[in-house]
XYZ file of C-alpha atoms in Angstrom:
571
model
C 72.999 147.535 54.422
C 73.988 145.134 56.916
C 75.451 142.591 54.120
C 77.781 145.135 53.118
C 78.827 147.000 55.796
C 80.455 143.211 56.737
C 83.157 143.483 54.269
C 84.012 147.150 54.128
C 87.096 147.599 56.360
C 86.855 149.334 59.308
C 89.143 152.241 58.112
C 86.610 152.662 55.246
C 83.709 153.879 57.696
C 85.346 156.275 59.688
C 84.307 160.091 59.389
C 86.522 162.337 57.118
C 85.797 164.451 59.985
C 85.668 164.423 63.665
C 82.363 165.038 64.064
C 79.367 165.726 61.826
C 78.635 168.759 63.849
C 78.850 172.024 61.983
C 77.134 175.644 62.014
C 75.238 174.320 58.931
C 74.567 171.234 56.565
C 76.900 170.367 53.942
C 78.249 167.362 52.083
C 81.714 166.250 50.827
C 81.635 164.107 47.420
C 85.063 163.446 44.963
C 84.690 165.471 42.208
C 84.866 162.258 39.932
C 85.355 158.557 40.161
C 85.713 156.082 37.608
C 84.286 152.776 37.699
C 85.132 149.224 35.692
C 81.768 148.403 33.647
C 80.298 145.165 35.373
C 82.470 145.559 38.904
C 81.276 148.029 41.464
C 81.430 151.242 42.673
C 81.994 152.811 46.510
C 81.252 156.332 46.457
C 82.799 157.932 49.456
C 79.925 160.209 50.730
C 80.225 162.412 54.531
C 78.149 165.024 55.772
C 78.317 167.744 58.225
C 74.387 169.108 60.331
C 74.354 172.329 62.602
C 73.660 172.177 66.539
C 73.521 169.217 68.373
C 72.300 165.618 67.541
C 69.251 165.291 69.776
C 68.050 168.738 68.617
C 67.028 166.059 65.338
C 65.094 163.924 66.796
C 64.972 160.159 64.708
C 67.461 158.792 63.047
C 68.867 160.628 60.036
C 67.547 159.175 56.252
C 69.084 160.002 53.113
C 68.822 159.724 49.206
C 70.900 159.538 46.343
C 69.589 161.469 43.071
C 71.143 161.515 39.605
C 71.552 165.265 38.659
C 69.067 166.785 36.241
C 67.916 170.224 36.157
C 64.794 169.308 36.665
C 62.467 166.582 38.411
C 64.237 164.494 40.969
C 65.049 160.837 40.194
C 66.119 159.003 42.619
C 68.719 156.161 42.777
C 68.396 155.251 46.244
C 66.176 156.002 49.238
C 66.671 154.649 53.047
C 63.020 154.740 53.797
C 61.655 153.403 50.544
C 62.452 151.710 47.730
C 59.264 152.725 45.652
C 60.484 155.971 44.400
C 63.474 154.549 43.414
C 64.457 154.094 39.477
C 63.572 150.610 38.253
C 66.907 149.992 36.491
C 68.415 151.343 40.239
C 67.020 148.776 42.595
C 68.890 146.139 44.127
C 71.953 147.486 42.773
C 72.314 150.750 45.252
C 73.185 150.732 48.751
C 74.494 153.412 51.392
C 77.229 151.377 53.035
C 78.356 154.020 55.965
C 76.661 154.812 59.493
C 74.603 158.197 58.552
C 74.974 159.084 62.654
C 78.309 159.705 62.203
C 78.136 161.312 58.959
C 78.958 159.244 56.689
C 76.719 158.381 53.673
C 79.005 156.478 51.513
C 77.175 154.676 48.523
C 77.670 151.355 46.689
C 76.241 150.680 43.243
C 76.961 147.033 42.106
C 77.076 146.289 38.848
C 77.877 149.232 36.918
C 76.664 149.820 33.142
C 77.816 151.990 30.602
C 74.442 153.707 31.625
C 75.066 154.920 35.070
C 77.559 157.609 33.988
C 76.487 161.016 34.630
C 76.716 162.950 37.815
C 75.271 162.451 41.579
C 74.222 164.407 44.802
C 73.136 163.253 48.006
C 70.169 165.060 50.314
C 69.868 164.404 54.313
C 66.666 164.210 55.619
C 65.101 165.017 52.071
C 61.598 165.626 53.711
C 62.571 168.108 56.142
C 66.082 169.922 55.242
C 65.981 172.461 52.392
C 69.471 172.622 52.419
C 70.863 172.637 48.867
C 72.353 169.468 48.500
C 72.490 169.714 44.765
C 75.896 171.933 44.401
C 77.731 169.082 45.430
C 78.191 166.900 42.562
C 80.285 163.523 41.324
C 80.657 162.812 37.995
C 80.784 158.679 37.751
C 82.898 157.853 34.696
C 82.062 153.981 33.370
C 85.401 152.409 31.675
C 84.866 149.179 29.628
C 89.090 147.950 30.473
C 90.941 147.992 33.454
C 93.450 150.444 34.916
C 96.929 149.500 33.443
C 99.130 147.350 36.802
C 102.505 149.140 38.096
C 105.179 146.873 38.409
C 108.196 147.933 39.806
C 111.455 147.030 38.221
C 114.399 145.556 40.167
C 116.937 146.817 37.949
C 120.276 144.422 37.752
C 119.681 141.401 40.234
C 122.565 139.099 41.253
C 121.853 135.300 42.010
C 121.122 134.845 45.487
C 120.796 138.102 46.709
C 117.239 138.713 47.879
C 114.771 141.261 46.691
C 110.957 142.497 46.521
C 109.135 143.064 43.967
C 105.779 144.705 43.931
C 102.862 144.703 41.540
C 99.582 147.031 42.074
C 96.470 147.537 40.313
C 94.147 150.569 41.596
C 90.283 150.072 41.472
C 87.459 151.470 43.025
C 85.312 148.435 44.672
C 86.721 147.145 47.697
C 84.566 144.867 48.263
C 85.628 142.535 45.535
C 89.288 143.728 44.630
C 91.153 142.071 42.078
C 93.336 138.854 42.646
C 97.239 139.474 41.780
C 99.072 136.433 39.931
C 102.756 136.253 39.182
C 104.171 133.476 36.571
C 107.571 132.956 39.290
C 106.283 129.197 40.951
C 107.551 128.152 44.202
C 107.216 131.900 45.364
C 104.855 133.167 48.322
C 103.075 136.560 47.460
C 101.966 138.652 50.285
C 98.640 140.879 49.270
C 97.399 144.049 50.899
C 94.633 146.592 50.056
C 95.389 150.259 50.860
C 92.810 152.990 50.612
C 94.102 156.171 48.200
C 92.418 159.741 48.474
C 88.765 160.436 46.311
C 87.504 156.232 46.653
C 90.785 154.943 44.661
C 91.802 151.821 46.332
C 95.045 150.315 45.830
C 95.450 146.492 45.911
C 99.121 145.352 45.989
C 100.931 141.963 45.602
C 104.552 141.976 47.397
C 107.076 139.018 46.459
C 110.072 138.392 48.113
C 112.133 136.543 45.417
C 115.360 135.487 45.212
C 116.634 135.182 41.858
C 118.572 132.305 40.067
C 120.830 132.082 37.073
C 118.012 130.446 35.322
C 115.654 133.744 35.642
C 118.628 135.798 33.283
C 116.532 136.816 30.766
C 113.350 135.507 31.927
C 109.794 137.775 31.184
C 108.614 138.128 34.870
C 104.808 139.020 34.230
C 101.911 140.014 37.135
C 98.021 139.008 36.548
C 95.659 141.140 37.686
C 92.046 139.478 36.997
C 88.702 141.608 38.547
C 85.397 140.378 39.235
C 84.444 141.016 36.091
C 87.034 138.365 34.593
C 88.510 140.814 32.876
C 92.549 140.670 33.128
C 95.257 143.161 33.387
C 98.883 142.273 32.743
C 102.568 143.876 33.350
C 105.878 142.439 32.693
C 109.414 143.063 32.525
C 112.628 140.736 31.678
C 114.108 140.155 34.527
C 118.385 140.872 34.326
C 120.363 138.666 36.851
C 124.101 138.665 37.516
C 125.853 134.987 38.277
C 128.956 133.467 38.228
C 130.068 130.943 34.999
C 127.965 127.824 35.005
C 128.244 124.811 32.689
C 131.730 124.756 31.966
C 132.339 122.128 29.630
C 136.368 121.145 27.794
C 136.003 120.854 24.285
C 138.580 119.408 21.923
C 139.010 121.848 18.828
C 138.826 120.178 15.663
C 139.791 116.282 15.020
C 138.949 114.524 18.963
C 140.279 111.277 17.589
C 144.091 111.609 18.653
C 147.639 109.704 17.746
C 150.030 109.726 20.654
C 152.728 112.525 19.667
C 150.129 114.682 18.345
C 149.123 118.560 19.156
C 145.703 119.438 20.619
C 144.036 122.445 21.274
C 141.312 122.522 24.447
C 138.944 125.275 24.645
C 136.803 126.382 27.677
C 133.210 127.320 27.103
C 130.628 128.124 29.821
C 127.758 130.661 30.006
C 127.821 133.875 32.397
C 126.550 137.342 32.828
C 128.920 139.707 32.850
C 130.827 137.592 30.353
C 133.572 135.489 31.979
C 136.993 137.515 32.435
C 139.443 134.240 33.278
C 139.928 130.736 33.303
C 141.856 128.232 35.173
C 142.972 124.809 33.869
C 143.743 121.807 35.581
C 144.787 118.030 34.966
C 145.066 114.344 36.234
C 143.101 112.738 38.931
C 144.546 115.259 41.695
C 143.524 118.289 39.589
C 147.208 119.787 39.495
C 147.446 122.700 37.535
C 147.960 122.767 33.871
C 151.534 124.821 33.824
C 151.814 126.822 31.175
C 148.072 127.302 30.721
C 147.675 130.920 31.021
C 144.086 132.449 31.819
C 142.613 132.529 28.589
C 139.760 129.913 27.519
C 142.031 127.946 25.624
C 144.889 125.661 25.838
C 147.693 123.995 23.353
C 149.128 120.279 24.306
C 151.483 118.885 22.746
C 152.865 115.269 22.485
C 149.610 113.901 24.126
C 150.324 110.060 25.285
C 147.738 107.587 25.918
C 147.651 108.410 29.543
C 147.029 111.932 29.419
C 144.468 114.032 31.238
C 141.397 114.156 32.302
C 141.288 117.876 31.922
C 139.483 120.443 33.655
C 138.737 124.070 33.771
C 136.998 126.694 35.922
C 135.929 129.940 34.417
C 135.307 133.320 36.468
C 133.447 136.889 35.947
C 133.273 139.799 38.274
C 130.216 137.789 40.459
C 132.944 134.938 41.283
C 134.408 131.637 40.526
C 132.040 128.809 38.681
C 132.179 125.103 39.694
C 134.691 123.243 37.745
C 134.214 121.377 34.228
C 132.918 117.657 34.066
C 136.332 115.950 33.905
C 137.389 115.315 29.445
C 139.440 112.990 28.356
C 141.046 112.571 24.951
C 140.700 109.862 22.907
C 144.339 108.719 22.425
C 144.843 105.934 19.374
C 147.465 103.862 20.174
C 149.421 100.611 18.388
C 148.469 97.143 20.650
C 150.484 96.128 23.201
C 150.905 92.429 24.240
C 151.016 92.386 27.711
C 153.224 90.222 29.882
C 150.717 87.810 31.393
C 150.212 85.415 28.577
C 151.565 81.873 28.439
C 150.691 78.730 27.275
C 150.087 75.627 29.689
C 151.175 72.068 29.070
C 148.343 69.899 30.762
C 150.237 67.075 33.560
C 149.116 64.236 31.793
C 150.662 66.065 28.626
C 147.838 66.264 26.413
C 146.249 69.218 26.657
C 147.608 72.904 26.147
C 145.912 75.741 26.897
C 147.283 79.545 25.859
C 146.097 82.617 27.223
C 147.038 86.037 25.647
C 146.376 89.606 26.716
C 146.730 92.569 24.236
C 145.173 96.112 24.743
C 145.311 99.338 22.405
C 143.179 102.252 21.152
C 140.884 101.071 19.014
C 140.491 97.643 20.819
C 142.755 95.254 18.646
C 142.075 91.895 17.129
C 143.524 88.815 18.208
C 145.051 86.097 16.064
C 146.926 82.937 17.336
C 149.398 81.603 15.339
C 151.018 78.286 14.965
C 153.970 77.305 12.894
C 151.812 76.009 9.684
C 148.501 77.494 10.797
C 146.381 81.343 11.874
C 143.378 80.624 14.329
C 141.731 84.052 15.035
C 140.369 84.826 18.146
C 136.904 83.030 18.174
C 137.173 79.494 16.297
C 135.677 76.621 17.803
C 136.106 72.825 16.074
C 136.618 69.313 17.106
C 140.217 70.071 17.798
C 140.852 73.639 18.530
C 138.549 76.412 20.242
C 139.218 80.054 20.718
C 137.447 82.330 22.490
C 138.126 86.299 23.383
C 136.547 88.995 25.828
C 136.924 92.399 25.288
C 137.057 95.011 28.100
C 137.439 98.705 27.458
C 141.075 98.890 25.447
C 141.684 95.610 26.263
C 141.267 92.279 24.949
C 141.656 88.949 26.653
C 142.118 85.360 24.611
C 141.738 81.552 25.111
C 143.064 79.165 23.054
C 142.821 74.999 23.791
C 143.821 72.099 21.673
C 145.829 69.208 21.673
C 149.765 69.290 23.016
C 150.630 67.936 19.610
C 149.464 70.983 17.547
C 149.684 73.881 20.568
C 153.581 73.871 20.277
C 155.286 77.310 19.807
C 152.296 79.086 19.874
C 152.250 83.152 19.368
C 149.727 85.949 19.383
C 149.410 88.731 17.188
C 147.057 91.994 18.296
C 146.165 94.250 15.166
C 144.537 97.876 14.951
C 144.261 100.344 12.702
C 147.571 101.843 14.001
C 149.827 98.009 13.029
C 150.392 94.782 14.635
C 152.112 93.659 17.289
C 153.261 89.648 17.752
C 154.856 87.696 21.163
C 155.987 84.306 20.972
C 154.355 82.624 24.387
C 155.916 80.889 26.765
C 155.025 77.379 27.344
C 155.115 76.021 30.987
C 154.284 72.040 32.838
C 151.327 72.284 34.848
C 152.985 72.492 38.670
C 156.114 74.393 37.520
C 156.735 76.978 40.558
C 157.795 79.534 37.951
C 154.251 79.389 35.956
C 152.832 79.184 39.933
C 154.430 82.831 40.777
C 153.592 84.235 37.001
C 150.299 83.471 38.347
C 150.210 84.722 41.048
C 152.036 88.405 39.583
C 148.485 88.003 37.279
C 146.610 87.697 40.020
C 147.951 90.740 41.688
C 147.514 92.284 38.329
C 143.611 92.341 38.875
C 140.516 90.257 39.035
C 140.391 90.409 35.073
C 143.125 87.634 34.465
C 141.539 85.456 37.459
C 137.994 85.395 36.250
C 139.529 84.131 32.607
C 142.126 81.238 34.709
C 138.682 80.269 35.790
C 139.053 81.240 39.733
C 136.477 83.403 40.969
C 137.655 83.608 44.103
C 140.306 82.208 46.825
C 138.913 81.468 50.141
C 140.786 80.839 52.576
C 139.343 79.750 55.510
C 140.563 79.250 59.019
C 139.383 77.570 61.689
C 140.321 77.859 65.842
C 139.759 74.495 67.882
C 139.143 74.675 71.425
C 141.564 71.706 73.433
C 141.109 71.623 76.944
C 144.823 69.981 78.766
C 145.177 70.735 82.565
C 142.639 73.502 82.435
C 144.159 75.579 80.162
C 143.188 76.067 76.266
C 145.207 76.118 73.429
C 144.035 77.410 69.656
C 145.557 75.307 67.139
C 144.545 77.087 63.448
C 143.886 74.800 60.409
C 143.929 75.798 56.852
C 141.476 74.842 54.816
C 142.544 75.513 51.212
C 140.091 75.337 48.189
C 139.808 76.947 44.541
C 136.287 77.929 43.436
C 136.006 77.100 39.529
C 133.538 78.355 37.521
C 132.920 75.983 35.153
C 129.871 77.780 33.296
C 127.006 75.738 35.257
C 127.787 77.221 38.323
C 130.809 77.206 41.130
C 132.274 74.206 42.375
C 135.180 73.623 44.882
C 138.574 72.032 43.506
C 140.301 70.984 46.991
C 144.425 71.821 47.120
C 144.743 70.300 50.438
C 147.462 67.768 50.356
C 150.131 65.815 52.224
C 152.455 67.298 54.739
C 155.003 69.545 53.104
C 158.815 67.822 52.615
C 161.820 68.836 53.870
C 162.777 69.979 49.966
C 165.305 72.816 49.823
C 162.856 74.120 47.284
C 159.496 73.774 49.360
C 161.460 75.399 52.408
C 162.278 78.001 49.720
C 158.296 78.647 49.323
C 157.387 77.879 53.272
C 158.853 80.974 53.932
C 156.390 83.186 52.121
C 153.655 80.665 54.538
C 154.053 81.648 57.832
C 150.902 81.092 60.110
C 148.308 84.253 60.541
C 146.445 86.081 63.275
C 143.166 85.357 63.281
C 141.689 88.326 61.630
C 144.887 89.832 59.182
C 144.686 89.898 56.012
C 145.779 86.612 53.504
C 148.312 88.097 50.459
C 148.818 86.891 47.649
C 152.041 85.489 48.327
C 150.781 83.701 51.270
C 147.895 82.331 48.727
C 150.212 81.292 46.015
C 152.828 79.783 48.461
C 150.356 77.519 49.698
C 148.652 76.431 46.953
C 152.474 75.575 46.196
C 152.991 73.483 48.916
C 149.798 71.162 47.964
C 149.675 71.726 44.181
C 151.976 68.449 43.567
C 149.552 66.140 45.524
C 146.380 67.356 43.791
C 143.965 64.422 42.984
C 142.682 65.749 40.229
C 144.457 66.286 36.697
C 145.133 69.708 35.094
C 143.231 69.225 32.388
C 139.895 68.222 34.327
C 139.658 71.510 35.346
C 137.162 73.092 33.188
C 138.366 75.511 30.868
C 136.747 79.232 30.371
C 137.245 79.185 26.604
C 134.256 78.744 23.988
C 131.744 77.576 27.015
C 130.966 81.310 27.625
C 132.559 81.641 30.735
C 134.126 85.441 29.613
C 130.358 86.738 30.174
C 131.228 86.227 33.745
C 133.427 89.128 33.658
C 131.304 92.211 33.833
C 129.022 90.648 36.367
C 131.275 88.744 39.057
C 131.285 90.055 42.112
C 133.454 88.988 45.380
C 131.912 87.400 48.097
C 131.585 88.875 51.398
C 133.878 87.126 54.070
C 137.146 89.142 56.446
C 139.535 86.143 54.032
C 138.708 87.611 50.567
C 142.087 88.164 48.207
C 141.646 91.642 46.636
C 143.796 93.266 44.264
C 144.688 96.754 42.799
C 145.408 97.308 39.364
């Protein structure tokens, strides 16, 4: 008795009465109780005895009896187990404290057997008190009760609510264990005691529900001691604002400029989505003319058009905005500006760069007045090389002076051709010195193909002490890192003193001395290199060259070093 009366809670032993004193005996049983074959059962049991305690001397006993109408067979005893049923031992127990009236059994694991009806007698040896009109009938059930669940009705994302499964039994002292399928959620569990020995054991969940869940089977496990499982579900119905939006171009994506497009919203949303919103460019303006409905008609789309974006909304609120589309705009190549061809100082050697881009990337071809190189070609006399980046396309073309003269370049798609004649220029010619330096500004794209990965310019403070006072003198110190394909190396462009040239005082002017600290232009780059470009030691054409050695590669991986006199550019 002691083993159980451990685990019953406290509420479970108290007296359906005040007191157990009565003008006469009686006992209160339910009428019925059924029990899950293999669990156990608690039969509540209390009892009522005339006069007062001490007129009774010891300690009350009691016994249980099956109900027959005749004999006695007992199925528990609290003096001795002897008379007791075999197939009733060790699996009966009175659970509640007889001396305040309560004589509450336990019989652990039921069979399909131990249905039938039961009395209790008080003091069997000495009260002839008929016991045997009060009756329960113990019912033996081979599946468990069916769970409640309660159902939310229509949730909306991120508002909190509880949800509630219960499963009633009849053995408290091993109640079932409640399960739901949501993970990441917290259950709270509580048992409650019902009327007639029905227990109630309840799982509460506060949840809070996502878009995701919309649709989702939301199940609760009830498994007993017996292993035995019982399940309820319900699909779960969540309100949420439009997710996912995506622009989608309707039919053909591959585009010409000048031609029509239709865009069309899509996202996902319960209710369905009432409006949408569309926007363009980089700023996210708004599309004019776009109305509210999930698509949207350009017209004369150019290769610079878009991205596009659109937001879609429903009676929850507003969604997040689309992933940003762009359309895929074909357009005929373009030469671009930059290219030129390079005559060499000692006259020898001329080197052509040309720079085309369009939609598909186009083909280059070089093209000489009794000869077409295309873009890579490499022999003992001429060598070509190209890079391609995104819609662009970069060329390199070196060969003798002799058989580089008037040199053009051709770029080809599948929407024509397009051909520029190049320009030819001396090496040290101030105009080809500023047309480098507008490429420069251009980007790091046409530097990394001249060869230059980067122009530092470093300058230097010296301390002079005269009359004890200090004086900072600067001094340039002006060098070209080459990248000649086995690494960088430093080309020095310090020279001589600058003349007294109406043209060099022309250029000085774009020179004038820094604070320590500001930034170096690329005007005040170019104008110095100017200044000390005529007194170079070393020849043009012993500069390496980027062509066929590979040095293109460098492109997607160069990166500028760190230092306050890097020369940046925006595009």
């Amino acid at each position: 008795m002691q083993l159980y009366s451990n685990y019953i809670p406290s509420g479970f032993l108290l007296v359906l009465f005040y007191s157990p004193v009565s003008v006469a005996w009686s006992s209160t049983l339910p009428s019925s109780i059924q029990a899950l074959k293999g669990s156990c059962v608690v039969i509540p049991c209390s009892f009522t005895f005339p006069g007062a305690r001490d007129s009774w001397g010891r300690k009350f006993s009691v016994a249980w009896y099956q109900y027959w109408s005749r004999g006695y067979p007992e199925i528990y005893n609290s003096k001795s187990s002897r008379s007791v049923l075999a197939e009733y031992r060790g699996r009966t127990e009175v659970v509640g404290d007889l001396e305040l009236g309560n004589c509450t059994l336990i019989l652990k694991d039921v069979r399909r057997e131990d249905a039938m009806s039961y009395y209790v007698w008080i003091n069997p040896d000495s009260v002839s008190h008929r016991f045997y009109d009060v009756t329960v009938r113990l019912e033996v059930t081979d599946v468990p009760e069916q769970l409640k669940l309660n159902d939310p009705g229509l949730l909306t994302e991120g508002d909190r609510t509880s949800l509630a499964c219960s499963a009633l039994h009849t053995c408290p002292l091993f109640p079932p264990t409640i399960t739901w399928n949501l993970t990441g959620e917290k259950a709270v569990t509580i048992q409650e005691r019902l009327a007639d020995g029905v227990w109630r054991t309840e799982s509460g969940l506060n949840y809070v529900p996502s878009y995701k869940d919309h649709g989702k089977y939301l199940q609760c496990t009830a498994t007993f001691p017996t292993q035995q499982v019982s399940r309820r579900g319900i699909t779960l119905q969540v309100k949420y604002s439009p997710k996912d939006a995506v622009v989608s171009v309707v039919g053909n994506p591959t585009l010409k400029e000048g031609d029509s497009v239709t865009l069309r919203c899509s996202s996902h949303s319960n209710p369905p989505t009432l409006s949408y919103r569309w926007f363009f460019g980089p700023r996210k303006a708004p599309l004019k003319g776009a109305g509210t409905g999930p698509a949207v008609k350009l017209t004369n789309v150019t290769r610079d058009s878009g991205p596009y974006y659109c937001v879609a909304e429903n009676d929850v609120g507003m969604g997040e905005d689309s992933l940003p589309t762009y359309l895929d705009v074909e357009y005929k190549p373009v030469i671009l500006p930059e290219g030129n061809c390079t005559i060499s100082r000692t006259g020898e050697i001329v080197t052509c760069y040309c720079l085309a881009e369009g939609n598909p990337v186009p083909g280059l071809e070089w093209h000489l007045p009794n000869q077409t190189i295309p873009e890579d070609f490499n022999s003992s006399v001429l060598q070509a090389a190209s890079v391609s980046l995104g819609h662009m396309i970069v060329g390199e073309l070196r060969g003798p002076a002799s058989i580089l003269a008037n040199v053009s370049c051709s770029a080809t798609n599948r929407h024509g051709p397009s051909q520029v004649a190049l320009p030819t220029f001396q090496a040290g010619n101030s105009t080809l010195l500023f047309m480098a330096c507008g490429v420069a500004a251009g980007g790091f794209l046409l530097f990394t193909l001249l060869g230059v990965v980067i122009f530092k310019v470093t300058k230097t403070r010296k301390q002079k002490g005269k009359e004890g006072k200090e004086e900072e003198e600067e001094e340039e110190d002006q060098t070209i890192y080459v990248n000649d394909g086995n690494g960088e190396r430093k080309v020095s462009l310090k020279g001589e003193k600058p003349s007294d040239s109406k043209e060099e005082e022309k250029v000085n002017m774009y020179s004038k001395p820094k604070a320590r600290g500001s930034p170096t232009t690329y005007n005040d780059l170019c104008a110095e290199a100017y200044e000390t470009m005529e007194r170079t030691d070393e020849d043009y054409e012993n500069v390496p060259s980027l062509g066929p050695l590979g040095n293109f590669g460098n492109l997607s991986n160069w990166q500028p070093t760190s230092g306050t006199d890097q020369i940046y550019s925006n595009v």
